[in-house]
Coordinates of N, CA and C in Angstrom, one line a residue:
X8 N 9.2 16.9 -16.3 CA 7.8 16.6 -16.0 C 7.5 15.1 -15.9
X9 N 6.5 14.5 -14.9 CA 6.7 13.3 -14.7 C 5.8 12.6 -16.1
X10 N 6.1 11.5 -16.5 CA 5.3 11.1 -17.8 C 3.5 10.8 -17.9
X11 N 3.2 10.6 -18.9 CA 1.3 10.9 -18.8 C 0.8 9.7 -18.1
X12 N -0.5 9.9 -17.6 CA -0.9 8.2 -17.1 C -0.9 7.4 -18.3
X13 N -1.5 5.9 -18.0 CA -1.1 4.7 -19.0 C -2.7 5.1 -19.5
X14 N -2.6 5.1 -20.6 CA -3.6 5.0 -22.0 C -5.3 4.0 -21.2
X15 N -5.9 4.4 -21.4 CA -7.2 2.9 -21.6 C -6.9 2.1 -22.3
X16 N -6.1 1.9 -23.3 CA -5.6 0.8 -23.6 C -4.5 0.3 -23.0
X17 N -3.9 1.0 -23.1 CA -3.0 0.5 -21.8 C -3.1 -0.3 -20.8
X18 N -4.2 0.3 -20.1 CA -4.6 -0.3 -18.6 C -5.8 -1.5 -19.4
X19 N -6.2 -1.6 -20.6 CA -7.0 -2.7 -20.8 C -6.1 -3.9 -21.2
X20 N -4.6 -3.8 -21.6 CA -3.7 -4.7 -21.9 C -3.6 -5.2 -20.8
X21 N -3.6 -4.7 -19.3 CA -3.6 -5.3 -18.3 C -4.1 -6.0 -17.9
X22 N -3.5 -7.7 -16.8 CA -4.0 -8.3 -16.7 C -5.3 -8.7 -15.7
X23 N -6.4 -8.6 -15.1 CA -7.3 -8.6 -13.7 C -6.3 -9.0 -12.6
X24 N -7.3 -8.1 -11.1 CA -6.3 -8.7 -10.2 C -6.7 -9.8 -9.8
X25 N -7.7 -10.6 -10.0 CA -7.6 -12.3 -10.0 C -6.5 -13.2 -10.3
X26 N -6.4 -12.7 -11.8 CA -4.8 -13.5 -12.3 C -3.6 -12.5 -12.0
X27 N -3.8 -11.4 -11.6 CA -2.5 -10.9 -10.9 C -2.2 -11.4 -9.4
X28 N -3.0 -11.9 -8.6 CA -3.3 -12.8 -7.8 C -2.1 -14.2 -7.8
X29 N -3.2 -14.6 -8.5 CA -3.1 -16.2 -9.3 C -1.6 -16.5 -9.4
X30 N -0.5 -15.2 -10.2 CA 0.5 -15.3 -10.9 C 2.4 -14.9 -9.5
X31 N 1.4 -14.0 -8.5 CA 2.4 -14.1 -7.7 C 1.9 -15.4 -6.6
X32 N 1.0 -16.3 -6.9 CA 1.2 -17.4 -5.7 C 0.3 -17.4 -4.8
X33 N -0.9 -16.3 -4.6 CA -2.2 -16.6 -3.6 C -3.3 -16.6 -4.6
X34 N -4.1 -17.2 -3.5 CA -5.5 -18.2 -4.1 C -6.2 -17.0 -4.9
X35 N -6.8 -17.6 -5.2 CA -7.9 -15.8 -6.3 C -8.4 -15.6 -5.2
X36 N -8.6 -14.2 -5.1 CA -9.5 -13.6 -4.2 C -11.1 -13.5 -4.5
X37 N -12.0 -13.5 -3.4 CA -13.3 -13.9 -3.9 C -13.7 -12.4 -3.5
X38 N -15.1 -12.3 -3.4 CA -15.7 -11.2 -4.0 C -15.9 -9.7 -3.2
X39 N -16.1 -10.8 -1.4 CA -15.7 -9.0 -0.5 C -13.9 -8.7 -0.6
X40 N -13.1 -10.0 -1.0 CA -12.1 -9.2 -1.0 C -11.5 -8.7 -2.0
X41 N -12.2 -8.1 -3.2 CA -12.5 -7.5 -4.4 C -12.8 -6.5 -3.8
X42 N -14.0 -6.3 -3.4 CA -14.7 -5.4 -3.1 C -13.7 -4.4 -2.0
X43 N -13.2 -4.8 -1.2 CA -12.4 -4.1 0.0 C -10.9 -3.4 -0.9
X44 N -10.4 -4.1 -1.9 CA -9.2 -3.6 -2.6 C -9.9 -2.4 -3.4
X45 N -11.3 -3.0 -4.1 CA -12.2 -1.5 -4.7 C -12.4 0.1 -3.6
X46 N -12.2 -0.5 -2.3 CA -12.8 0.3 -1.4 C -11.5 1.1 -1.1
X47 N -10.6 1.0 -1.1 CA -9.1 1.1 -0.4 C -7.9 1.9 -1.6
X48 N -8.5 1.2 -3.0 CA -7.3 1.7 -4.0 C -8.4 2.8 -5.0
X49 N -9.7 2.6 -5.0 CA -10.4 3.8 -5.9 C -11.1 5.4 -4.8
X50 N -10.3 5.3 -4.0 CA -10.6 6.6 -3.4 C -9.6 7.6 -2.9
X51 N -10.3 8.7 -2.5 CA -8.9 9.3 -2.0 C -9.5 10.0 -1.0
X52 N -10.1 10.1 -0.5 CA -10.8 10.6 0.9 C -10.1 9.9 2.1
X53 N -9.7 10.5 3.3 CA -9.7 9.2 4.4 C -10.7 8.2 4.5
X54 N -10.1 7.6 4.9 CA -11.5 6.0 4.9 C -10.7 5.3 5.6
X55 N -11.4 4.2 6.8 CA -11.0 3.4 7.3 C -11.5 1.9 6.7
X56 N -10.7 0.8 6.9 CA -11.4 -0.7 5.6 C -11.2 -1.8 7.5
X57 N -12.6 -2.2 8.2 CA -12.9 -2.9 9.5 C -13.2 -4.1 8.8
X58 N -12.3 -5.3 9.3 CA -12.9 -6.5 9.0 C -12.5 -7.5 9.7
X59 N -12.9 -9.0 10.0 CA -12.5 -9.7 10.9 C -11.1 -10.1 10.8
X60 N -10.2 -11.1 11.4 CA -9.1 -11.6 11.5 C -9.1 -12.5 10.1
X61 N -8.4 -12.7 9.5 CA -8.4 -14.0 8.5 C -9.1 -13.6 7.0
X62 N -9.4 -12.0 7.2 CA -10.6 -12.0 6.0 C -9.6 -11.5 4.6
X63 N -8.6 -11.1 4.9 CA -7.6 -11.0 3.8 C -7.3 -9.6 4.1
X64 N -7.4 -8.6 4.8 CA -7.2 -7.4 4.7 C -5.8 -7.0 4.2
X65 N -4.8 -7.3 4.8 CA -3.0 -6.9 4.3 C -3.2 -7.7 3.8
X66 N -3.1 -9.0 2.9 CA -3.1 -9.6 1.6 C -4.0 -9.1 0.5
X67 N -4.5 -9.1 0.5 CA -5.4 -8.4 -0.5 C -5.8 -6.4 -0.8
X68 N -5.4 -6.4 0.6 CA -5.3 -5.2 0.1 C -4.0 -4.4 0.7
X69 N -3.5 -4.4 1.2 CA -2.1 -4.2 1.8 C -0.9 -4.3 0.7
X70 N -0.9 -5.8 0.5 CA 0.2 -6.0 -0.1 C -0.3 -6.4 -1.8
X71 N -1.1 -7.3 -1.4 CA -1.5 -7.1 -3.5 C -2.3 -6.0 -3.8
X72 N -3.1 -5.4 -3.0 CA -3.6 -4.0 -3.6 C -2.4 -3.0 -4.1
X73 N -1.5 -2.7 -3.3 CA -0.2 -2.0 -3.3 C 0.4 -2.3 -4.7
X74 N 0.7 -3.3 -4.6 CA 1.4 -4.4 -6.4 C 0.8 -4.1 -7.2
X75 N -0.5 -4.4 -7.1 CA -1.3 -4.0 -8.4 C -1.6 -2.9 -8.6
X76 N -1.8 -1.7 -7.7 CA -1.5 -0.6 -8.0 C -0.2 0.1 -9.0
X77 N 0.8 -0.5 -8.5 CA 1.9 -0.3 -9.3 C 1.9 -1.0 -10.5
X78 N 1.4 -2.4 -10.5 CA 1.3 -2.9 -11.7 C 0.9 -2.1 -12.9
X79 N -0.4 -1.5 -12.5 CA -1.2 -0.7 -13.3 C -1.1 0.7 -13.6
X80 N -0.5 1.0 -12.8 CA 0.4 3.0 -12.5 C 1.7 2.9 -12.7
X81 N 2.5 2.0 -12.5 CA 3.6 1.9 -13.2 C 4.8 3.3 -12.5
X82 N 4.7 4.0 -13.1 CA 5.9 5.8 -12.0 C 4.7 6.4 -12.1
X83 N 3.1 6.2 -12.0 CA 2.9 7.4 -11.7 C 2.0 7.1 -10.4
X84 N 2.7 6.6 -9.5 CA 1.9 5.8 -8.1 C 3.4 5.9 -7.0
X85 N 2.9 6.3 -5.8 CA 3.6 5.8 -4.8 C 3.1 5.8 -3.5
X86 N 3.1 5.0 -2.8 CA 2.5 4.2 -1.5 C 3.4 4.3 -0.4
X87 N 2.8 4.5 0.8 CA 3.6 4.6 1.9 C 3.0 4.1 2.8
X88 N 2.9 2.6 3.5 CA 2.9 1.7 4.1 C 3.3 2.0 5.8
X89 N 2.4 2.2 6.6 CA 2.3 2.2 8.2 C 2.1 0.9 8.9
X90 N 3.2 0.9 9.5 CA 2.8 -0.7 10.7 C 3.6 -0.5 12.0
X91 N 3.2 -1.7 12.8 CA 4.0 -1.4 13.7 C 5.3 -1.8 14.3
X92 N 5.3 -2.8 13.0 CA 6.7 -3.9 13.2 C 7.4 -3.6 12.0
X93 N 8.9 -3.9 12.4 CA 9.8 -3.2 11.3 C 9.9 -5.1 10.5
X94 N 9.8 -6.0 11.5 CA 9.8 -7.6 10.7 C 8.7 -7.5 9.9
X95 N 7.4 -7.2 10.6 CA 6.0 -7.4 9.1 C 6.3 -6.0 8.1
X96 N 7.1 -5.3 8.2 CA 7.1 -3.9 7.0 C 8.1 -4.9 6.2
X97 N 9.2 -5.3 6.3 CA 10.3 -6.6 6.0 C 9.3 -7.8 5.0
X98 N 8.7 -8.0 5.8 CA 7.9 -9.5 5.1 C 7.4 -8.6 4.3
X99 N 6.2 -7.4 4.3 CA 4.9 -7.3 3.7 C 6.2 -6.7 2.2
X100 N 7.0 -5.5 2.4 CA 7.7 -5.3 1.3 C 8.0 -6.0 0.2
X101 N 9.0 -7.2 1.1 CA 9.2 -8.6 0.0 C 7.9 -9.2 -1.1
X102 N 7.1 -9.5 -0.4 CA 5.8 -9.6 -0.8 C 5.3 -8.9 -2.4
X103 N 5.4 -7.8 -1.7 CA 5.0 -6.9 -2.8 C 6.0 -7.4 -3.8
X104 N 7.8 -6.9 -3.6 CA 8.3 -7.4 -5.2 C 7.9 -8.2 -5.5
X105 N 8.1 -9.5 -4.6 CA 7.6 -10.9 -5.1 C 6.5 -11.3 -6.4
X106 N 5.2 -10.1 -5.7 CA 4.2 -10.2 -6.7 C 4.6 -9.5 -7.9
X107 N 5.0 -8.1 -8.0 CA 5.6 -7.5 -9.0 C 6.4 -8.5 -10.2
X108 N 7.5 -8.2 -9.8 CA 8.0 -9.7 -10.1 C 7.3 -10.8 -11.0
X109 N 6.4 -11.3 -10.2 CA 5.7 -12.7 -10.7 C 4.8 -12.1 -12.1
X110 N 4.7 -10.9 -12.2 CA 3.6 -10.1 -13.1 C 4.8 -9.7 -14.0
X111 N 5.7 -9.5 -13.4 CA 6.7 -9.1 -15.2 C 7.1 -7.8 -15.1
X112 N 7.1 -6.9 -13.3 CA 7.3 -5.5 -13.6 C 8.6 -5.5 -13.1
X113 N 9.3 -4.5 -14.1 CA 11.0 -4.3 -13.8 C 11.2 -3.2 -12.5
X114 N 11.9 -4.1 -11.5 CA 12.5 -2.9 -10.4 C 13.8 -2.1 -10.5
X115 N 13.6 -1.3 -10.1 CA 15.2 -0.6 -10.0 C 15.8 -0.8 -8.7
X116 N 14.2 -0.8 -7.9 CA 15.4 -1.2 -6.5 C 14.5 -2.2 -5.7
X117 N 14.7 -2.8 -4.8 CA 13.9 -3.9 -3.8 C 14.9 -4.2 -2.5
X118 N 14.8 -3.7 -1.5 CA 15.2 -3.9 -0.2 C 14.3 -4.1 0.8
X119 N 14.8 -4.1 1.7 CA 13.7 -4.3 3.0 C 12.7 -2.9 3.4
X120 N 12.8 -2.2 2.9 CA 12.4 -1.0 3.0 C 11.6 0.0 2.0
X121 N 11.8 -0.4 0.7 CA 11.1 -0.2 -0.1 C 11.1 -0.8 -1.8
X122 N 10.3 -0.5 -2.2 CA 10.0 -1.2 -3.6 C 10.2 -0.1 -5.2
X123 N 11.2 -0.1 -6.2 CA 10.9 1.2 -6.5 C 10.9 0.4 -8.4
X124 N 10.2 0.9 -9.1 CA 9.7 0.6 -10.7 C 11.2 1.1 -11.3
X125 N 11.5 0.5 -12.7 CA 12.3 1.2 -13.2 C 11.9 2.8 -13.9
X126 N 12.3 3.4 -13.8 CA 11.8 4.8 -14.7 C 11.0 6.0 -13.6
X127 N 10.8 5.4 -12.0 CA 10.4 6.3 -11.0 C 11.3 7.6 -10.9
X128 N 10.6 8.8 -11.2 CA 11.4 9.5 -11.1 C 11.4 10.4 -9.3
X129 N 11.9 11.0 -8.9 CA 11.5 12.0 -7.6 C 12.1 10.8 -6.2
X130 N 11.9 11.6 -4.9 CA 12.5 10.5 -4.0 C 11.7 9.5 -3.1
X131 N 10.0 9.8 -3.5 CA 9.1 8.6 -3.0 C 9.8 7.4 -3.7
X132 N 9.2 6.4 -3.2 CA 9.2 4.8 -3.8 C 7.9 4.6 -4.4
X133 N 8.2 3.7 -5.0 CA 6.5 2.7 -5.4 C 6.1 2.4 -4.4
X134 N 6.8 2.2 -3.2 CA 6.1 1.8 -2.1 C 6.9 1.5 -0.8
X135 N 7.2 1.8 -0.2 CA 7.8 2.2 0.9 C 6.8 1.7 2.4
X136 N 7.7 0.8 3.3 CA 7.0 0.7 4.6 C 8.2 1.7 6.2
X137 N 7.3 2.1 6.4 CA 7.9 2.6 8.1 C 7.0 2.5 9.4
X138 N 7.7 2.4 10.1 CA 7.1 1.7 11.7 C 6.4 2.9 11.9
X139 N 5.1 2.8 12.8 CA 4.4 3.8 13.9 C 5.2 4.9 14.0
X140 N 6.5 4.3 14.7 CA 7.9 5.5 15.5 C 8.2 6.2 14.1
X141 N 8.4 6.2 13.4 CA 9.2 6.2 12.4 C 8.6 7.9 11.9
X142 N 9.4 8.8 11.6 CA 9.0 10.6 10.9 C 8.9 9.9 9.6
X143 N 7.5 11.0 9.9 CA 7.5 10.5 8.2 C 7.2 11.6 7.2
X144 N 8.2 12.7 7.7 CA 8.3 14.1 7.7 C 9.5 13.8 5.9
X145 N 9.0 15.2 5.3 CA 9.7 15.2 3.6 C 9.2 13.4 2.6
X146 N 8.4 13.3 3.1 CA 7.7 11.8 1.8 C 6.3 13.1 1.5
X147 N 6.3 12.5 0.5 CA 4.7 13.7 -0.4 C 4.6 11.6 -1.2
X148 N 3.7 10.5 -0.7 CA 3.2 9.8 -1.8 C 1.6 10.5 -1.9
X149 N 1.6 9.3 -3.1 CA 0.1 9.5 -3.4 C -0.7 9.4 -2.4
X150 N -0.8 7.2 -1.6 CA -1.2 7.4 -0.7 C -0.9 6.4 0.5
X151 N -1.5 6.8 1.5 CA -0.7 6.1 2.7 C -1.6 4.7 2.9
X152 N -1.4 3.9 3.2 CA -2.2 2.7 4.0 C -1.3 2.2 5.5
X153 N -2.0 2.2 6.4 CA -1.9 2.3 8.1 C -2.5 0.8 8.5
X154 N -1.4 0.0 8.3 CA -2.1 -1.5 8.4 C -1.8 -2.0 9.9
X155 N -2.3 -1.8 10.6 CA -3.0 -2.5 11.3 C -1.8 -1.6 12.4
X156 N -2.4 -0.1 12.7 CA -1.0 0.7 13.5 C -1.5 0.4 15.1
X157 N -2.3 0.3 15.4 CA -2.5 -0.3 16.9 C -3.9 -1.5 16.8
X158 N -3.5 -2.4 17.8 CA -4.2 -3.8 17.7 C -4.9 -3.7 19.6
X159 N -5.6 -4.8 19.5 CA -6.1 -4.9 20.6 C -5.3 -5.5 21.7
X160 N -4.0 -5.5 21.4 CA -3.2 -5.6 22.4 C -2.4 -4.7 22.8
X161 N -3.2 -3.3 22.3 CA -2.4 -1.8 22.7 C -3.1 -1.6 23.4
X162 N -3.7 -1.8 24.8 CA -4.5 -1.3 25.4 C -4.0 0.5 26.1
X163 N -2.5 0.5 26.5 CA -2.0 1.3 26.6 C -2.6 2.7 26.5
X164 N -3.1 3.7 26.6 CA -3.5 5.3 26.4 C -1.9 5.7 26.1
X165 N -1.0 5.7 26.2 CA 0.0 6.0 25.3 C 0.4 5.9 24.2
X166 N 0.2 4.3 24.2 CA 0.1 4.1 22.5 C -1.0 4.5 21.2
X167 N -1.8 4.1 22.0 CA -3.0 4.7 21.4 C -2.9 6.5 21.1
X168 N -2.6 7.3 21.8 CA -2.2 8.6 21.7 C -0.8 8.9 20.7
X169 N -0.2 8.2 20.7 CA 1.1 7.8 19.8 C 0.6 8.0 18.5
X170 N -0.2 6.9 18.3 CA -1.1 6.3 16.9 C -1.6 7.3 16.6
X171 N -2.5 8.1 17.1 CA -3.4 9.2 16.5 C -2.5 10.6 16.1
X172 N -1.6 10.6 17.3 CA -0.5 11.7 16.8 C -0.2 11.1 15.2
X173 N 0.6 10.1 14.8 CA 0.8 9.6 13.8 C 0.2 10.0 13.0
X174 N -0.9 9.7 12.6 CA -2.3 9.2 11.9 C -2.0 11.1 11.4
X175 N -2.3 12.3 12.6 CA -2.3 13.2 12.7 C -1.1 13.6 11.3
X176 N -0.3 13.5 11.6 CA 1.2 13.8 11.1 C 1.1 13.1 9.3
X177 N 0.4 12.3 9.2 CA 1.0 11.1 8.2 C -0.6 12.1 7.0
X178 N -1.5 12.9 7.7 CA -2.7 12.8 7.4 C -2.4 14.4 6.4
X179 N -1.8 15.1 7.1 CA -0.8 16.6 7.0 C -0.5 16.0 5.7
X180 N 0.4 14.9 5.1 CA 1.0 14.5 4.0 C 0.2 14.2 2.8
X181 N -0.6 14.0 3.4 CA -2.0 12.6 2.3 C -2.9 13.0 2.6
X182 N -3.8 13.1 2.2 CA -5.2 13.2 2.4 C -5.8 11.6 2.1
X183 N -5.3 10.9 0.9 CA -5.8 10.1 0.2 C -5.1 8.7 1.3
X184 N -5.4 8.2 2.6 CA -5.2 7.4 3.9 C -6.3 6.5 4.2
X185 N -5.5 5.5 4.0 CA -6.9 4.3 4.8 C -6.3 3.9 6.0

């Protein structure tokens, strides 16, 4: 059986994600991008998170939402990460140890492809990234985040139909998808 969540005391020994922030190397986050990591990591409904270019979306909630998720869930969390470049799934992964890491949490594994706690048990990761293309057939995570799977340089009706198939497929798995 997988082990119990972490105690309220537990999660109150924990440090905010301001200084969990602070401690892997980006600026503190100010208050909508608080608010957007609240929007993104305390739900489980589909939800989409719209915001301009620059406003922190995959930093703050992509990639340190994801960390601190695990920071604070420890094995009983795992994340499965949608994009459409296998180089930004590469960077954003790193990222994530990086912050882990900087906070004090022990990996068992860290490659370009996924991120995994010591003591995870089953074959999800703590967090895991795969391209658009990519089956994402036999993963059961908690939940998915779809960063940024078509941009406005997809003008394409193929791609776009690709994406929703995806979206479709990834949605079958999760319910709990931004």
């Amino acid at each position: 059986p997988p082990p119990p969540p972490p105690s309220e005391f537990e999660i109150s020994q924990k440090i905010s994600f301001s200084k969990f922030c602070e401690n892997a190397g980006y600026p503190v986050p100010y208050e909508p991008q608080i608010g957007m990591l609240d929007f993104a990591m305390n739900h489980e409904e589909p939800r989409l998170l719209l915001g301009a270019r620059g406003y922190g979306k995959s930093d703050y909630v992509t990639v340190l939402g994801v960390a601190y998720d695990i920071y604070l869930n420890g094995v009983n969390t795992t994340n499965l990460i949608i994009s459409k470049s296998k180089t930004r799934n590469t960077a954003m992964i790193e990222e994530i140890a990086n912050a882990l890491q900087a906070n004090g949490v022990e990996l068992e594994k860290s490659n370009a492809s996924c991120v995994r706690v010591k003591g995870l048990v089953g074959k999800d990761h703590s967090a895991e990234v795969l391209t658009i293309k990519s089956s994402f057939r036999g993963r059961h995570p908690y939940r998915i985040l779809m960063d940024d799977p078509v941009t406005e340089e997809d003008v394409s009706p193929a791609m776009r139909k690709t994406v929703k198939r995806k979206y479709d497929e990834a949605y079958k798995l999760c319910k709990n998808i931004l």
